[in-house]
mmCIF file of C-alpha atoms in Angstrom:
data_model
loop_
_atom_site.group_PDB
_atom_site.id
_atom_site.type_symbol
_atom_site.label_atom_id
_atom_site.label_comp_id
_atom_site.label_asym_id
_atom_site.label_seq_id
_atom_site.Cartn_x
_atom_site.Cartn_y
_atom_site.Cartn_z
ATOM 1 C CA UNK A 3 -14.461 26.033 15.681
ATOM 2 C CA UNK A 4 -14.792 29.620 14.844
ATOM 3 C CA UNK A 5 -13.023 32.169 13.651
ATOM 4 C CA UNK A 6 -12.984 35.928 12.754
ATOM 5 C CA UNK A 7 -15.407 36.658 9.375
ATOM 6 C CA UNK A 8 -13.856 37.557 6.101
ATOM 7 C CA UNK A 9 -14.727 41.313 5.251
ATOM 8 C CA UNK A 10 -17.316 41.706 2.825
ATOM 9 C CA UNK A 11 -16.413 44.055 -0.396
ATOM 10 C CA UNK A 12 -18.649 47.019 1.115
ATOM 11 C CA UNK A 13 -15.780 47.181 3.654
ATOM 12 C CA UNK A 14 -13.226 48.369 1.268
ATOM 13 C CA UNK A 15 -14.731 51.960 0.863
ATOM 14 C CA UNK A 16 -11.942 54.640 2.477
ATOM 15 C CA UNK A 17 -8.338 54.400 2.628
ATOM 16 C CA UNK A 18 -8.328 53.480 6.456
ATOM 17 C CA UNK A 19 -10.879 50.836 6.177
ATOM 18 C CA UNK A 20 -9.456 49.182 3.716
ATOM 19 C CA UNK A 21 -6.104 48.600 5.806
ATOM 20 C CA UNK A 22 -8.138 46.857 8.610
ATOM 21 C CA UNK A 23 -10.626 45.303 5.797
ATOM 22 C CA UNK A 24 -7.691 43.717 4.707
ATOM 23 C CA UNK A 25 -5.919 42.778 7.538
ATOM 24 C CA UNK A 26 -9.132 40.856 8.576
ATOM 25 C CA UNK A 27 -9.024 39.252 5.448
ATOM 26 C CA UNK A 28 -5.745 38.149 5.232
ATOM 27 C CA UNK A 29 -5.946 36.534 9.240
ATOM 28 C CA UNK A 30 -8.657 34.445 7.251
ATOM 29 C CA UNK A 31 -7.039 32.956 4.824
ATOM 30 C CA UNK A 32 -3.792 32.291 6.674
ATOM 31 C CA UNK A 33 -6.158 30.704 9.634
ATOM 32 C CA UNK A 34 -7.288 28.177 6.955
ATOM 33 C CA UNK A 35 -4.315 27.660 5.823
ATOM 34 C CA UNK A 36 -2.769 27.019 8.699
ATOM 35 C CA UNK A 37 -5.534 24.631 9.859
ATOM 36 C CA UNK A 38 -5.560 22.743 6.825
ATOM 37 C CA UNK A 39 -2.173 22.097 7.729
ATOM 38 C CA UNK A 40 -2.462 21.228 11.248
ATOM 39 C CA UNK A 41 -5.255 19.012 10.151
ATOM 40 C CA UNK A 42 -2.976 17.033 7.439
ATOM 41 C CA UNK A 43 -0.475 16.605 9.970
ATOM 42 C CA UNK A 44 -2.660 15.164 12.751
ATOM 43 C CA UNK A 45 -4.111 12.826 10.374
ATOM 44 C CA UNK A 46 -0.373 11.444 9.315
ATOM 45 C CA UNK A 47 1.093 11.915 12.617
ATOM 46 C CA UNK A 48 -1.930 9.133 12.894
ATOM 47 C CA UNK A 49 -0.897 7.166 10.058
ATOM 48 C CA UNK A 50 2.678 6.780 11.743
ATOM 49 C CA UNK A 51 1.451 5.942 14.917
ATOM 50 C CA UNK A 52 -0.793 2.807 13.121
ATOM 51 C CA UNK A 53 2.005 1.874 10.621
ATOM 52 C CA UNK A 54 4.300 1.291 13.910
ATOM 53 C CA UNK A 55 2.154 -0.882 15.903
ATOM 54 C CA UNK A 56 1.089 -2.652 12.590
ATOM 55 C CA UNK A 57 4.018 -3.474 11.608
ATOM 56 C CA UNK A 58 5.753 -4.499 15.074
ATOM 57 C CA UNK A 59 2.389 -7.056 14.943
ATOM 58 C CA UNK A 60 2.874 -7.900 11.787
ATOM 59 C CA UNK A 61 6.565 -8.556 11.227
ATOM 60 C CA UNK A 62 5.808 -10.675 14.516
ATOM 61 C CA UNK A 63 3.768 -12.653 12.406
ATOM 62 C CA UNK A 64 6.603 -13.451 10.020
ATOM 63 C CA UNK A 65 9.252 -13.936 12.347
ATOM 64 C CA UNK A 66 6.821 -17.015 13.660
ATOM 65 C CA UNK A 67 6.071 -17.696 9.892
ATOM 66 C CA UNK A 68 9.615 -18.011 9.394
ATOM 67 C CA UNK A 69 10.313 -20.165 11.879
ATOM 68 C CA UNK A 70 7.223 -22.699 11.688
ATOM 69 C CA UNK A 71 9.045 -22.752 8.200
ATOM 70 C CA UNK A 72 12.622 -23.733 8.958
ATOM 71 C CA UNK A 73 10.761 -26.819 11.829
ATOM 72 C CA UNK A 74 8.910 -28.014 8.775
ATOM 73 C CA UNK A 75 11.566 -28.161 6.529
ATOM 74 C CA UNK A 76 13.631 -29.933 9.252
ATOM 75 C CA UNK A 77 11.518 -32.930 9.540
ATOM 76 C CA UNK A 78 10.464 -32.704 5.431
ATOM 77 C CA UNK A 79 14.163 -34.120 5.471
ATOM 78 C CA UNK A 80 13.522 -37.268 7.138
ATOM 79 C CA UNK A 81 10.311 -38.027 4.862
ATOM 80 C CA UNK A 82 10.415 -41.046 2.386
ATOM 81 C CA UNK A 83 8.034 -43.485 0.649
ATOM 82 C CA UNK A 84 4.586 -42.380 -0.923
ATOM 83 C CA UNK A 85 2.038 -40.582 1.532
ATOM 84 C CA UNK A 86 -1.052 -42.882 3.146
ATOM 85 C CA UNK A 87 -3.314 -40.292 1.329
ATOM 86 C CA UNK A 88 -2.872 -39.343 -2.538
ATOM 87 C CA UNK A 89 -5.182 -35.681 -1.269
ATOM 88 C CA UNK A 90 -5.020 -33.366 1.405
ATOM 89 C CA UNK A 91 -7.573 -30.620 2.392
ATOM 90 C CA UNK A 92 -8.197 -27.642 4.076
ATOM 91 C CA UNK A 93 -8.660 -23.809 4.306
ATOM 92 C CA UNK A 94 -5.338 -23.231 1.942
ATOM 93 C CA UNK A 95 -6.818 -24.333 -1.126
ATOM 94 C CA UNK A 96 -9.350 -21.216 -1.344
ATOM 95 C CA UNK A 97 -6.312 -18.712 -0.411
ATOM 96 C CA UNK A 98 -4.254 -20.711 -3.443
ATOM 97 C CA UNK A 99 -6.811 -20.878 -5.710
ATOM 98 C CA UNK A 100 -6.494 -20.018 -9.092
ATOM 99 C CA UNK A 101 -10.052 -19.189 -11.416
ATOM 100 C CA UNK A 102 -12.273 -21.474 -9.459
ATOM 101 C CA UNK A 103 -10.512 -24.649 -9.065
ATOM 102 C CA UNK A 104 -6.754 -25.473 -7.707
ATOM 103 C CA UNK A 105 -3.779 -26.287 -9.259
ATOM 104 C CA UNK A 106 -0.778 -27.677 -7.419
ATOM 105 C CA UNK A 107 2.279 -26.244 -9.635
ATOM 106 C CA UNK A 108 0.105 -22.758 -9.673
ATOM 107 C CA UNK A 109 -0.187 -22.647 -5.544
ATOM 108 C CA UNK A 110 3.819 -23.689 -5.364
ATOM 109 C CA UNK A 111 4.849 -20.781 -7.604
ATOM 110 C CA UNK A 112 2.562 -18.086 -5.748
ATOM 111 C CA UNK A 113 4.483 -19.142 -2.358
ATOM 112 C CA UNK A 114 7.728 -18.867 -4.460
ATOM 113 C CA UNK A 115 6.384 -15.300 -5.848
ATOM 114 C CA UNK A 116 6.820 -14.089 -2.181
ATOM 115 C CA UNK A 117 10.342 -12.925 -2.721
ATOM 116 C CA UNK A 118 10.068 -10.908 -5.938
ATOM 117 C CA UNK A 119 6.580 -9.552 -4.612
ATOM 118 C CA UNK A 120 8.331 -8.767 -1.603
ATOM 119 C CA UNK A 121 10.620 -6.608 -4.356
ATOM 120 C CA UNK A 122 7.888 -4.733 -5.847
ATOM 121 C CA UNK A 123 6.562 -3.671 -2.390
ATOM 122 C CA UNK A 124 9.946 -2.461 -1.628
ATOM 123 C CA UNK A 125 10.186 -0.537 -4.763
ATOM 124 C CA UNK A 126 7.260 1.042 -4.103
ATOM 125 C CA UNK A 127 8.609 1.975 -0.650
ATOM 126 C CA UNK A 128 11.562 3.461 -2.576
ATOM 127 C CA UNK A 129 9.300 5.617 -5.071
ATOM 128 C CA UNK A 130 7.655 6.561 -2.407
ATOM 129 C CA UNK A 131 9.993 8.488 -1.070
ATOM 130 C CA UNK A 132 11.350 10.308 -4.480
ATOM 131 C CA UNK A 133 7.618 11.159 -4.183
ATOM 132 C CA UNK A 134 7.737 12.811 -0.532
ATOM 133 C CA UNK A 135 10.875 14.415 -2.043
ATOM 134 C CA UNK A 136 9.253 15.771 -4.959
ATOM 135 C CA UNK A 137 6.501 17.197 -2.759
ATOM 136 C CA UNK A 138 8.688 20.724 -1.193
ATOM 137 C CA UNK A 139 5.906 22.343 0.120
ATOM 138 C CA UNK A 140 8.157 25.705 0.894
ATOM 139 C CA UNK A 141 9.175 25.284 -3.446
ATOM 140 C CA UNK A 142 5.631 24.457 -4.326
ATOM 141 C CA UNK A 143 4.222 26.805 -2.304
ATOM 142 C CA UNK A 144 6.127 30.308 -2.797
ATOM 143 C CA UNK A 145 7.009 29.267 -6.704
ATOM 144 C CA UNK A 146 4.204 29.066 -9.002
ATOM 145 C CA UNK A 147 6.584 27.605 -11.769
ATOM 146 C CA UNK A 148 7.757 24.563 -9.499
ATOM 147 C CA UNK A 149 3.822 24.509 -8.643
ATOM 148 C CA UNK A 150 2.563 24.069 -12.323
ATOM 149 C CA UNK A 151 5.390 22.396 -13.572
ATOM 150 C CA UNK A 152 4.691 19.491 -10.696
ATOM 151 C CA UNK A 153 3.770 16.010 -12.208
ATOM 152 C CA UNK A 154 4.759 13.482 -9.038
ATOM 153 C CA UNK A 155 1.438 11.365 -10.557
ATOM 154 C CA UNK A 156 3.594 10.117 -13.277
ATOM 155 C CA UNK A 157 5.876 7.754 -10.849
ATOM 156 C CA UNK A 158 2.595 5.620 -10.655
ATOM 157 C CA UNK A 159 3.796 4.138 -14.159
ATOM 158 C CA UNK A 160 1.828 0.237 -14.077
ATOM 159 C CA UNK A 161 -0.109 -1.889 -16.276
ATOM 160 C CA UNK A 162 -3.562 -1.410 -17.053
ATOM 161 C CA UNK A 163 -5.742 -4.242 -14.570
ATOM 162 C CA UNK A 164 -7.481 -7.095 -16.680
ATOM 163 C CA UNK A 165 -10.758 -6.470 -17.830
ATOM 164 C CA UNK A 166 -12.490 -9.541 -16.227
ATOM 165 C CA UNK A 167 -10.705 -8.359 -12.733
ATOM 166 C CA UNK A 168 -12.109 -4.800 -13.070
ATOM 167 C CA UNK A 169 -15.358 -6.595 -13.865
ATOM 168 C CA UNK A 170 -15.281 -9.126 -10.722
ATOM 169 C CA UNK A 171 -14.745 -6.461 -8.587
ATOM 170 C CA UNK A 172 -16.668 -3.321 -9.970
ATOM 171 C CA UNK A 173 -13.323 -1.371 -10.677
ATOM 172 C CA UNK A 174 -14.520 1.316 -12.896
ATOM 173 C CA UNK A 175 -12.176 3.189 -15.528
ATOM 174 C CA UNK A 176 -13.235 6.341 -16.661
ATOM 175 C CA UNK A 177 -12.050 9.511 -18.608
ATOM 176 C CA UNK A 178 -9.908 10.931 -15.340
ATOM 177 C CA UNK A 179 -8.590 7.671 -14.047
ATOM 178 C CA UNK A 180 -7.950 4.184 -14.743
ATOM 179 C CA UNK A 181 -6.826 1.243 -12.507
ATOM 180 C CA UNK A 182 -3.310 -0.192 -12.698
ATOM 181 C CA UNK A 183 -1.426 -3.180 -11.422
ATOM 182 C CA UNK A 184 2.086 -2.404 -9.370
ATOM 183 C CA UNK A 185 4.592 -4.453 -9.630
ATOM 184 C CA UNK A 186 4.689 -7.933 -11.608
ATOM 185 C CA UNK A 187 4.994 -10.931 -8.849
ATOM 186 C CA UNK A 188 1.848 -12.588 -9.332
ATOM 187 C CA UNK A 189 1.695 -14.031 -5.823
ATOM 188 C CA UNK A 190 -0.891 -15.618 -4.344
ATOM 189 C CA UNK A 191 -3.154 -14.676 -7.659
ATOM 190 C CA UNK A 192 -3.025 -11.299 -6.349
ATOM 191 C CA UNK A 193 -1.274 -8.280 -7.318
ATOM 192 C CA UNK A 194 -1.106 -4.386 -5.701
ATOM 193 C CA UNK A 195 -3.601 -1.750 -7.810
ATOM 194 C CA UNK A 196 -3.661 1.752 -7.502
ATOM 195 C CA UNK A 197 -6.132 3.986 -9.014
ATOM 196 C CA UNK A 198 -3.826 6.752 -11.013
ATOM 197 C CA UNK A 199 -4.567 9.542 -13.717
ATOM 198 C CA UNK A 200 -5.640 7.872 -16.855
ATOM 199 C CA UNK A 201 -2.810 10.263 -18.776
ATOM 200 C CA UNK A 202 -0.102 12.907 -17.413
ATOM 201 C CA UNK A 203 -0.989 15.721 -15.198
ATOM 202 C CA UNK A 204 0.626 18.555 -14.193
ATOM 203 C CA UNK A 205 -0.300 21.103 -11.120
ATOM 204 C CA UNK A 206 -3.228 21.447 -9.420
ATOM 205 C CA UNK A 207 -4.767 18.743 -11.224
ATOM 206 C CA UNK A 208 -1.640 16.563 -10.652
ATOM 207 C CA UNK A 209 -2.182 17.321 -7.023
ATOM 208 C CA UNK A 210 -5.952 17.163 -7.249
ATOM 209 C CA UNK A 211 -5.149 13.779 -8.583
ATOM 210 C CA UNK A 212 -3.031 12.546 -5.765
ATOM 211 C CA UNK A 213 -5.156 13.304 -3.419
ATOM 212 C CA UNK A 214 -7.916 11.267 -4.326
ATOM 213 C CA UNK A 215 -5.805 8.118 -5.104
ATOM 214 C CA UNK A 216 -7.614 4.781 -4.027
ATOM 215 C CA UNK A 217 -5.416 1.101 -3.349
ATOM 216 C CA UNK A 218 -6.474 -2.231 -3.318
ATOM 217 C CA UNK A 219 -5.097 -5.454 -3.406
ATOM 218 C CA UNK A 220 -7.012 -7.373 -6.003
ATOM 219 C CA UNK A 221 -7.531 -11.280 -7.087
ATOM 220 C CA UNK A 222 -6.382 -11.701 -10.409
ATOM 221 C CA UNK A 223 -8.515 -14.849 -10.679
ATOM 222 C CA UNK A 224 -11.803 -16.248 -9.232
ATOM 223 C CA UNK A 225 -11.045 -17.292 -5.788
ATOM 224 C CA UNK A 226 -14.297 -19.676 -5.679
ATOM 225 C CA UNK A 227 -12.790 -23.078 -5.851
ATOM 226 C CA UNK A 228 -16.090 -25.215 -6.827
ATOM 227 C CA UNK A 229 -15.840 -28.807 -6.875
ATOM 228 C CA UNK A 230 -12.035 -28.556 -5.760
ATOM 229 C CA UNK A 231 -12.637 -29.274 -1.772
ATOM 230 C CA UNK A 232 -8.958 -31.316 -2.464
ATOM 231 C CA UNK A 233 -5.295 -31.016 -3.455
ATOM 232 C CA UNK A 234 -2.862 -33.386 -4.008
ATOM 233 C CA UNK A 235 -0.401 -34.282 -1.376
ATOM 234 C CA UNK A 236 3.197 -32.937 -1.890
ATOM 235 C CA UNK A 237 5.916 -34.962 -1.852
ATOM 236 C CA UNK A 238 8.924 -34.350 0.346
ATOM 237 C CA UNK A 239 11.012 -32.670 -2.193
ATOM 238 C CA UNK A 240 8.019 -30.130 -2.895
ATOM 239 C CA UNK A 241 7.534 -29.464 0.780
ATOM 240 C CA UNK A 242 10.960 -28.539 1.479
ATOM 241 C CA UNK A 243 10.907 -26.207 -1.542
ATOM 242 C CA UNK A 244 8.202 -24.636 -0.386
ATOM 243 C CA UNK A 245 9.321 -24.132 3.258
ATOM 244 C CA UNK A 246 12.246 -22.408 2.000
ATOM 245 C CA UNK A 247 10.331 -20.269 -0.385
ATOM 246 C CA UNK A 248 8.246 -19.247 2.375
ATOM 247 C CA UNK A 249 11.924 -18.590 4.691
ATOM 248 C CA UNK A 250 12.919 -16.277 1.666
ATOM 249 C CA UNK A 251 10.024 -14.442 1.357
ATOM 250 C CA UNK A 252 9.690 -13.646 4.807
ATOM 251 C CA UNK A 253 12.917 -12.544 5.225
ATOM 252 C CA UNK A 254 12.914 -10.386 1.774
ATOM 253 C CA UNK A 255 9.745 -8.706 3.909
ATOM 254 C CA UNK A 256 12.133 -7.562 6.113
ATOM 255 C CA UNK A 257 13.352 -5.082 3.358
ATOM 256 C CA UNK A 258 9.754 -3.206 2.696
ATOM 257 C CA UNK A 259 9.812 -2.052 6.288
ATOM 258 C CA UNK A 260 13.372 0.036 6.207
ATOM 259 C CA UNK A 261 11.466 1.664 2.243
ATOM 260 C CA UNK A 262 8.045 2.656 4.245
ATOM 261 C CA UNK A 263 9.870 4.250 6.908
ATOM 262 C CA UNK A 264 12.061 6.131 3.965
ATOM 263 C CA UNK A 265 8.714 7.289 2.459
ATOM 264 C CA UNK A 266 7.034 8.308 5.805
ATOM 265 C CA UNK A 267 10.160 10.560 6.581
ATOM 266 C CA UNK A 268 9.855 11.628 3.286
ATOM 267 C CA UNK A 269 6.957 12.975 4.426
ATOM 268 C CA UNK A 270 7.790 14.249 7.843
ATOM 269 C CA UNK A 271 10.045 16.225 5.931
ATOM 270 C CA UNK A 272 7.767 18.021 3.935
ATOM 271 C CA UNK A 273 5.234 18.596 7.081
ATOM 272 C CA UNK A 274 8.304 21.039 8.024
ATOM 273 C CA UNK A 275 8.430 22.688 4.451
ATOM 274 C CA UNK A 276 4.821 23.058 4.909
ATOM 275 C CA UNK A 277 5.626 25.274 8.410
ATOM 276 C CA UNK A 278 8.436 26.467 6.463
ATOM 277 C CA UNK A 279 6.189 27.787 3.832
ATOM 278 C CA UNK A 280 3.417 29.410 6.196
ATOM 279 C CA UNK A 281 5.726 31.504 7.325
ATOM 280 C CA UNK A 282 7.079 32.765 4.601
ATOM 281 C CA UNK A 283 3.383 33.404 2.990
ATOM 282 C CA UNK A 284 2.871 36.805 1.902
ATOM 283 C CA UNK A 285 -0.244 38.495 3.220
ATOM 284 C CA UNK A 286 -1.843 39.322 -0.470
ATOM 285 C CA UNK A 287 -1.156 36.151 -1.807
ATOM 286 C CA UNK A 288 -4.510 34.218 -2.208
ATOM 287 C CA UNK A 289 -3.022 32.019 -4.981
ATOM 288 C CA UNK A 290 0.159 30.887 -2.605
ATOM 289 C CA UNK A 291 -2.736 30.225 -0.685
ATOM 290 C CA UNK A 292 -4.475 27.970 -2.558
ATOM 291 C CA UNK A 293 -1.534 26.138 -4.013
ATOM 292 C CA UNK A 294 -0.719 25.679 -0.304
ATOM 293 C CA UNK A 295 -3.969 23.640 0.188
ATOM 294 C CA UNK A 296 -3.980 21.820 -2.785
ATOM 295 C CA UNK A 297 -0.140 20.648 -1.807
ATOM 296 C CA UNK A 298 -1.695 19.768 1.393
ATOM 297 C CA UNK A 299 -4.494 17.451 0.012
ATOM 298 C CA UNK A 300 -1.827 15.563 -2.238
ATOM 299 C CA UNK A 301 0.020 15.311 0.821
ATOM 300 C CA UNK A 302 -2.997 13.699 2.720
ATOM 301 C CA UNK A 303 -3.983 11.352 -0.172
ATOM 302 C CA UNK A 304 -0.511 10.137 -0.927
ATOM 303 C CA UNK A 305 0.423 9.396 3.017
ATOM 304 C CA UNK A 306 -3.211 7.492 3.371
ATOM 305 C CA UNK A 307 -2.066 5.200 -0.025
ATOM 306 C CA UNK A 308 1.363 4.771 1.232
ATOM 307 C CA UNK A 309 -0.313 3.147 4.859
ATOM 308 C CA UNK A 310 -2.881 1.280 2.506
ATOM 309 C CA UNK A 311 -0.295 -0.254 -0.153
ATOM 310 C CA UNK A 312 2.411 -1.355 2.916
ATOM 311 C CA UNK A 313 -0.629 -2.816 5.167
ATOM 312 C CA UNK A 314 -2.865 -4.613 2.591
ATOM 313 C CA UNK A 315 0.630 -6.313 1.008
ATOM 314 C CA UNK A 316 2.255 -7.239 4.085
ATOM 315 C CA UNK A 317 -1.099 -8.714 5.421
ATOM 316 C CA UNK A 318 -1.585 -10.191 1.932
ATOM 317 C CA UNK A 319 1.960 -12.113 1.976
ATOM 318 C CA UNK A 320 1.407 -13.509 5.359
ATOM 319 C CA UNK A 321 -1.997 -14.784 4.483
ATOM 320 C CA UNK A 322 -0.104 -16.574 1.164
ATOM 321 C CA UNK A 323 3.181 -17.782 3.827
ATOM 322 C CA UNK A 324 0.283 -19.012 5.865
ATOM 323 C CA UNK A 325 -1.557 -21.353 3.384
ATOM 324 C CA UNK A 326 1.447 -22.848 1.581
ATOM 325 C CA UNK A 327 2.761 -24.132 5.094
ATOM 326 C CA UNK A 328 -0.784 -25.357 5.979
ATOM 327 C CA UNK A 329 -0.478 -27.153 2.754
ATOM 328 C CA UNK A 330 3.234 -28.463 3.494
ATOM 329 C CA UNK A 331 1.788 -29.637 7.059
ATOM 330 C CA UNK A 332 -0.984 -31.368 5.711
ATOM 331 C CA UNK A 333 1.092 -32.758 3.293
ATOM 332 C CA UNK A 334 3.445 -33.673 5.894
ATOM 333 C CA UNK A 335 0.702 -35.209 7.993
ATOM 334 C CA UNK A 336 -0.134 -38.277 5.022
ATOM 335 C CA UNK A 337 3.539 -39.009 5.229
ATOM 336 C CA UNK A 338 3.604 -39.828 8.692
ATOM 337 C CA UNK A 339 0.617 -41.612 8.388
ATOM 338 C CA UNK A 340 2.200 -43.857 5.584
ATOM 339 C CA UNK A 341 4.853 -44.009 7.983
ATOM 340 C CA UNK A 342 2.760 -45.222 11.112
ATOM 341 C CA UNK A 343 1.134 -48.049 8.687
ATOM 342 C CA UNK A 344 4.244 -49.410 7.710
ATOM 343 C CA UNK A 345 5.786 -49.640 11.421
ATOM 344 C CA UNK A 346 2.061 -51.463 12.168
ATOM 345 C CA UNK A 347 2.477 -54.105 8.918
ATOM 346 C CA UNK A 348 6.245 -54.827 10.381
#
């Protein structure tokens, strides 16, 4: 890409040069303003286009998690008498575990944390948006006060991560920012973390902030299960109750998907303040300038953590809907096999 050179300060000698000196320069820094733009809108114009096909795979996903559910729960009401095997295993008991081993009441209640986590995904989907609101790029822009005075960082309010998580995983606090757990379903021993400001911020470094947010979804325990290579078989009460919780989280899912798509027009929205804005920018002003890029980066970082919050849950609570009806199947399976030795002793 090129693009016309800014003048150098010899240029500005005479009274005539300096009108085309500055003229030049003032092409050049609306061109990069411009482009920034352009660039931060191809990238979440990108972002939209993945979040669509992601989710239409993924909420397929559920809708067959859901169901698999509701034919499981079905024939859990037929079950009676004690199960030919006392232990079941398989690939659920790593993706239930709970600081190396497993625990049967634990792995129940992280299927049954679906819902609620289901609730702090959605809320996020909802603060998103007051975000994407807060963000006027044509305000922000043209109004230095609004610009200075901006502190959207603070809606990333959470709960500082456990020290033995940070440590498992090499999350690193430091003076500028710390890591924080969203939300407080504890699903699946895993809970949403976004790295925010370590203390209120206001401005450019509120927007320098934003724009360099990180997400992860992060273990809150060690997921190596050592000797446990078993769990104990569920009886047809707990099945059921766990097919169920895995119907109502899936269908609370359904609820995150309508609070992304708020927060993504949220930000659709302020792509047009942001053409709104260029527009409106006066030729001298270098500083509208700058606080025009800086809004942009904020914008970039926020829409990429938005995408990374929504994805990394959604896949997260289908991996956890997965296991616990692997575990109610298997669990299922030493029934019938009780069953099949009975009918053969008769």
């Amino acid at each position: 890409i090129t693009r016309e050179p800014l003048s150098s300060m010899e240029a500005f000698g005479d009274k005539a040069t300096r009108v085309n000196a500055t003229k030049v320069s003032v092409e050049g820094i609306r061109e990069v303003v411009q482009k920034v733009w352009e660039a931060v809108k191809g990238i979440l114009a990108k972002i939209k286009d993945w979040l669509v096909n992601f989710y239409k795979s993924i909420f397929d996903a559920q809708v067959k998690l859901q169901k698999r559910a509701e034919g499981i729960l079905e024939k859990a009401k037929t079950l009676s008498g004690t199960p030919a095997e006392a232990q079941v295993e398989g690939s659920f008991i790593k993706d239930l575990a709970k600081d190396g081993g497993f625990d049967k009441a634990y792995a129940i209640s992280s299927v049954a944390g679906l819902k609620p986590y289901a609730a702090d995904v959605r809320d996020f989907g909802e603060g998103s948006k007051k975000f994407a609101d807060s963000l006027k790029a044509s305000a922000l822009i043209a109004d230095k006060e609004a610009f200075d005075s901006w502190g959207g960082t603070e809606l990333f309010a959470g709960q500082q991560l456990p020290t033995q998580v940070k440590k498992w995983f090499g999350l690193v606090d430091d003076n500028e920012n710390v890591w924080l757990a969203l939300g407080k379903a504890d699903v699946g021993s895993s809970i949403v973390a976004v790295k925010a400001p370590a203390k209120s911020l206001k401005g450019a470094d509120a927007f320098k902030a934003t724009s360099k947010m990180e997400v992860r979804i992060v273990p809150q325990s060690n997921k190596e299960v050592g000797k446990d290579t078993k769990a104990p078989t569920l009886n047809a009460s707990e099945i059921a109750a766990l097919c169920q919780d895995v119907i109502d989280g899936m269908k609370a899912f359904e609820g995150v998907k309508a609070a992304v798509n708020k927060a993504v027009l949220g930000l659709e929205v302020t792509m047009k303040e942001a053409d709104v804005a260029g527009k409106q920018l006066k030729d001298e002003d270098k500083e509208a300038a700058n606080r025009s890029k800086l809004v942009a980066g904020a914008v970039r970082g926020y829409g990429k953590a938005v995408s990374g919050i929504s994805i990394q849950a959604l896949r997260h609570a289908t991996m956890v809907g997965r296991a616990g009806l692997a575990y109610a199947e298997k669990s299922m399976a030493a029934h019938k096999a009780a069953g099949k030795k009975e009918e053969a002793k008769a």
